[in-house]
């Protein structure tokens, strides 16, 4: 989504880099953190509730994707 991660930056597992964020060279993003802005800055640690929400959205996306691949109308899937 338009993030830019420069040379030598390290992104920890489970971290989120927001759309449009610029991560400067050699920045270390700790695991499970949220970074936003230009230049990117640490905003907060992600908690279990964040992880559950992300997984719920990912599963919803995959479900809709399956209907699209089967040739079904997405609007009908969302309404159901």
PDB file of C-alpha atoms in Angstrom:
ATOM      1  CA  UNK A   1       0.000   0.000   0.000  1.00  0.00           C
ATOM      2  CA  UNK A   2       2.715   2.455  -0.863  1.00  0.00           C
ATOM      3  CA  UNK A   3       5.072   1.983   2.071  1.00  0.00           C
ATOM      4  CA  UNK A   4       8.755   2.597   1.412  1.00  0.00           C
ATOM      5  CA  UNK A   5      11.361   0.625   3.359  1.00  0.00           C
ATOM      6  CA  UNK A   6      14.909   1.811   2.773  1.00  0.00           C
ATOM      7  CA  UNK A   7      18.155  -0.180   2.727  1.00  0.00           C
ATOM      8  CA  UNK A   8      19.204  -1.982   5.865  1.00  0.00           C
ATOM      9  CA  UNK A   9      15.892  -1.540   7.700  1.00  0.00           C
ATOM     10  CA  UNK A  10      14.758  -4.588   9.666  1.00  0.00           C
ATOM     11  CA  UNK A  11      11.051  -5.250  10.215  1.00  0.00           C
ATOM     12  CA  UNK A  12      10.175  -7.508  13.153  1.00  0.00           C
ATOM     13  CA  UNK A  13       7.661 -10.320  12.863  1.00  0.00           C
ATOM     14  CA  UNK A  14       4.033  -9.354  13.356  1.00  0.00           C
ATOM     15  CA  UNK A  15       4.675  -5.647  12.856  1.00  0.00           C
ATOM     16  CA  UNK A  16       2.479  -3.372  10.770  1.00  0.00           C
ATOM     17  CA  UNK A  17       3.880  -0.613   8.575  1.00  0.00           C
ATOM     18  CA  UNK A  18       0.996   1.721   7.706  1.00  0.00           C
ATOM     19  CA  UNK A  19       0.206   2.736   4.137  1.00  0.00           C
ATOM     20  CA  UNK A  20       2.410   5.570   2.927  1.00  0.00           C
ATOM     21  CA  UNK A  21       4.977   5.113   5.689  1.00  0.00           C
ATOM     22  CA  UNK A  22       8.658   5.718   4.961  1.00  0.00           C
ATOM     23  CA  UNK A  23      10.985   3.570   7.064  1.00  0.00           C
ATOM     24  CA  UNK A  24      14.464   5.199   7.032  1.00  0.00           C
ATOM     25  CA  UNK A  25      17.709   3.315   6.363  1.00  0.00           C
ATOM     26  CA  UNK A  26      18.958   1.000   9.104  1.00  0.00           C
ATOM     27  CA  UNK A  27      15.800   1.437  11.215  1.00  0.00           C
ATOM     28  CA  UNK A  28      14.975  -1.514  13.458  1.00  0.00           C
ATOM     29  CA  UNK A  29      11.255  -2.122  13.853  1.00  0.00           C
ATOM     30  CA  UNK A  30      10.663  -4.264  16.918  1.00  0.00           C
ATOM     31  CA  UNK A  31       8.364  -7.309  16.549  1.00  0.00           C
ATOM     32  CA  UNK A  32       4.668  -6.638  17.065  1.00  0.00           C
ATOM     33  CA  UNK A  33       4.760  -2.878  16.632  1.00  0.00           C
ATOM     34  CA  UNK A  34       2.828  -0.315  14.604  1.00  0.00           C
ATOM     35  CA  UNK A  35       4.760   2.331  12.641  1.00  0.00           C
ATOM     36  CA  UNK A  36       3.234   5.268  10.776  1.00  0.00           C
ATOM     37  CA  UNK A  37       4.274   8.496   9.101  1.00  0.00           C
ATOM     38  CA  UNK A  38       6.978   9.957   6.950  1.00  0.00           C
ATOM     39  CA  UNK A  39       9.475   9.418   8.325  1.00  0.00           C
ATOM     40  CA  UNK A  40       8.016   6.388  10.039  1.00  0.00           C
ATOM     41  CA  UNK A  41       7.727   6.513  13.791  1.00  0.00           C
ATOM     42  CA  UNK A  42       6.782   3.958  16.390  1.00  0.00           C
ATOM     43  CA  UNK A  43       3.145   4.496  17.436  1.00  0.00           C
ATOM     44  CA  UNK A  44       2.397   1.596  19.759  1.00  0.00           C
ATOM     45  CA  UNK A  45       2.774  -2.096  20.513  1.00  0.00           C
ATOM     46  CA  UNK A  46       0.156  -4.337  18.961  1.00  0.00           C
ATOM     47  CA  UNK A  47      -1.806  -6.381  21.469  1.00  0.00           C
ATOM     48  CA  UNK A  48      -3.751  -9.626  21.278  1.00  0.00           C
ATOM     49  CA  UNK A  49      -6.948  -7.782  20.372  1.00  0.00           C
ATOM     50  CA  UNK A  50      -5.170  -6.215  17.364  1.00  0.00           C
ATOM     51  CA  UNK A  51      -3.927  -9.631  16.248  1.00  0.00           C
ATOM     52  CA  UNK A  52      -7.426 -11.126  16.554  1.00  0.00           C
ATOM     53  CA  UNK A  53      -8.906  -8.290  14.479  1.00  0.00           C
ATOM     54  CA  UNK A  54      -6.247  -8.695  11.797  1.00  0.00           C
ATOM     55  CA  UNK A  55      -6.892 -12.443  11.583  1.00  0.00           C
ATOM     56  CA  UNK A  56     -10.661 -11.896  11.382  1.00  0.00           C
ATOM     57  CA  UNK A  57     -10.238  -9.467   8.464  1.00  0.00           C
ATOM     58  CA  UNK A  58      -7.766 -11.792   6.744  1.00  0.00           C
ATOM     59  CA  UNK A  59     -10.171 -14.730   7.038  1.00  0.00           C
ATOM     60  CA  UNK A  60     -13.039 -12.604   5.708  1.00  0.00           C
ATOM     61  CA  UNK A  61     -10.886 -11.553   2.756  1.00  0.00           C
ATOM     62  CA  UNK A  62      -9.938 -15.129   1.977  1.00  0.00           C
ATOM     63  CA  UNK A  63     -13.596 -16.171   2.137  1.00  0.00           C
ATOM     64  CA  UNK A  64     -14.630 -13.463  -0.307  1.00  0.00           C
ATOM     65  CA  UNK A  65     -11.669 -14.284  -2.547  1.00  0.00           C
ATOM     66  CA  UNK A  66     -12.882 -17.886  -2.735  1.00  0.00           C
ATOM     67  CA  UNK A  67     -16.310 -16.760  -3.913  1.00  0.00           C
ATOM     68  CA  UNK A  68     -14.744 -14.500  -6.557  1.00  0.00           C
ATOM     69  CA  UNK A  69     -12.605 -17.364  -7.819  1.00  0.00           C
ATOM     70  CA  UNK A  70     -15.770 -19.482  -8.046  1.00  0.00           C
ATOM     71  CA  UNK A  71     -17.412 -16.738 -10.139  1.00  0.00           C
ATOM     72  CA  UNK A  72     -19.963 -15.636  -7.530  1.00  0.00           C
ATOM     73  CA  UNK A  73     -21.028 -12.024  -7.007  1.00  0.00           C
ATOM     74  CA  UNK A  74     -19.080 -10.403  -4.150  1.00  0.00           C
ATOM     75  CA  UNK A  75     -21.932  -8.066  -3.088  1.00  0.00           C
ATOM     76  CA  UNK A  76     -24.137 -11.102  -2.461  1.00  0.00           C
ATOM     77  CA  UNK A  77     -21.434 -12.682  -0.323  1.00  0.00           C
ATOM     78  CA  UNK A  78     -20.998  -9.568   1.806  1.00  0.00           C
ATOM     79  CA  UNK A  79     -24.753  -9.266   2.447  1.00  0.00           C
ATOM     80  CA  UNK A  80     -25.050 -12.866   3.648  1.00  0.00           C
TER      81      UNK A  80
END
